[in-house]
């Protein structure tokens, strides 16, 4: 399994747009065979930082999702939402693996 950690720098004045973007991607990642663990939005800390976590069974499955998302109309609409509203200033993507044996 591979888990993708996204750190977003967002426009705090466009939080509602970012929330809509997140709602769309939770559904889309799950539709493409991943497991979305949610978006985590600013609360009592920095007002312009948000996070997302989602997993795929393998790096190959994630790469297939990335490829398929480029030609999917709903994915393109989500990308367009972020571009048009400019709710995302920048983001960082990290790939993580779980520690399986906790004994």
Coordinates of C-alpha atoms in Angstrom, one line a residue:
X1 CA 0.0 0.0 0.0
X2 CA 1.1 3.6 -0.6
X3 CA -0.4 6.6 1.1
X4 CA -0.2 10.1 -0.5
X5 CA 0.1 13.0 1.8
X6 CA -0.8 16.4 0.3
X7 CA 0.0 19.7 2.0
X8 CA -1.8 22.6 0.5
X9 CA -1.2 26.3 0.9
X10 CA -4.6 27.7 0.2
X11 CA -6.2 31.2 -0.1
X12 CA -7.9 31.6 3.3
X13 CA -10.5 33.8 1.7
X14 CA -11.5 31.0 -0.7
X15 CA -11.9 28.3 1.9
X16 CA -15.4 27.4 0.6
X17 CA -14.0 26.8 -2.9
X18 CA -11.3 24.6 -1.4
X19 CA -13.9 22.6 0.6
X20 CA -15.9 22.0 -2.6
X21 CA -12.7 20.9 -4.3
X22 CA -12.0 18.5 -1.5
X23 CA -15.5 17.0 -1.5
X24 CA -15.1 16.2 -5.2
X25 CA -11.7 14.5 -4.8
X26 CA -12.8 12.3 -1.9
X27 CA -15.5 10.8 -4.1
X28 CA -13.2 10.7 -7.2
X29 CA -10.3 8.9 -5.4
X30 CA -12.7 6.3 -4.0
X31 CA -14.3 5.8 -7.4
X32 CA -10.9 5.1 -8.9
X33 CA -10.1 2.4 -6.4
X34 CA -8.3 4.4 -3.7
X35 CA -9.3 5.0 -0.1
X36 CA -9.5 8.7 0.8
X37 CA -8.8 9.4 4.4
X38 CA -10.1 13.0 4.2
X39 CA -9.2 16.6 4.0
X40 CA -8.0 18.4 7.1
X41 CA -8.7 22.1 7.1
X42 CA -7.4 25.0 9.1
X43 CA -8.9 25.4 12.5
X44 CA -6.9 26.9 15.4
X45 CA -3.6 27.0 13.6
X46 CA -2.3 28.5 10.3
X47 CA -5.3 29.8 8.3
X48 CA -3.8 28.9 5.0
X49 CA -2.6 25.3 5.4
X50 CA -4.7 22.2 4.7
X51 CA -3.9 18.5 4.3
X52 CA -5.2 15.5 2.5
X53 CA -4.4 11.8 2.9
X54 CA -5.4 9.0 0.5
X55 CA -4.1 5.5 -0.2
X56 CA -3.9 3.1 -3.1
X57 CA -3.0 -0.6 -3.0
X58 CA 0.3 0.0 -4.8
X59 CA 2.3 2.7 -6.6
X60 CA 1.2 1.1 -9.9
X61 CA -2.5 1.5 -8.9
X62 CA -1.8 5.2 -8.0
X63 CA -0.1 5.8 -11.3
X64 CA -3.1 4.2 -13.1
X65 CA -5.4 6.5 -11.2
X66 CA -3.2 9.5 -12.2
X67 CA -3.3 8.5 -15.8
X68 CA -7.0 7.8 -15.9
X69 CA -7.9 11.0 -14.1
X70 CA -6.4 13.1 -16.9
X71 CA -9.1 11.9 -19.3
X72 CA -12.0 11.8 -16.8
X73 CA -14.5 14.7 -17.2
X74 CA -15.3 14.9 -13.4
X75 CA -11.6 15.0 -12.5
X76 CA -11.1 17.7 -15.1
X77 CA -14.0 19.7 -13.6
X78 CA -12.3 19.5 -10.2
X79 CA -9.0 20.6 -11.6
X80 CA -10.8 23.5 -13.4
X81 CA -12.5 24.5 -10.1
X82 CA -9.1 25.0 -8.4
X83 CA -7.7 26.8 -11.4
X84 CA -10.6 29.2 -11.9
X85 CA -11.1 30.0 -8.2
X86 CA -7.3 30.0 -7.4
X87 CA -8.2 28.5 -4.0
X88 CA -4.9 26.6 -4.0
X89 CA -1.7 28.6 -4.1
X90 CA 0.7 25.6 -4.0
X91 CA 0.9 22.1 -2.8
X92 CA 3.5 19.4 -1.9
X93 CA 3.0 15.7 -2.4
X94 CA 4.7 13.0 -0.4
X95 CA 4.5 9.2 -0.7
X96 CA 4.4 7.2 2.5
X97 CA 4.2 3.6 3.4
X98 CA 2.6 2.2 6.5
X99 CA 4.5 0.4 9.2
X100 CA 2.9 -3.0 8.9
X101 CA 4.3 -5.0 11.8
X102 CA 3.6 -3.2 15.0
X103 CA 4.7 -6.0 17.3

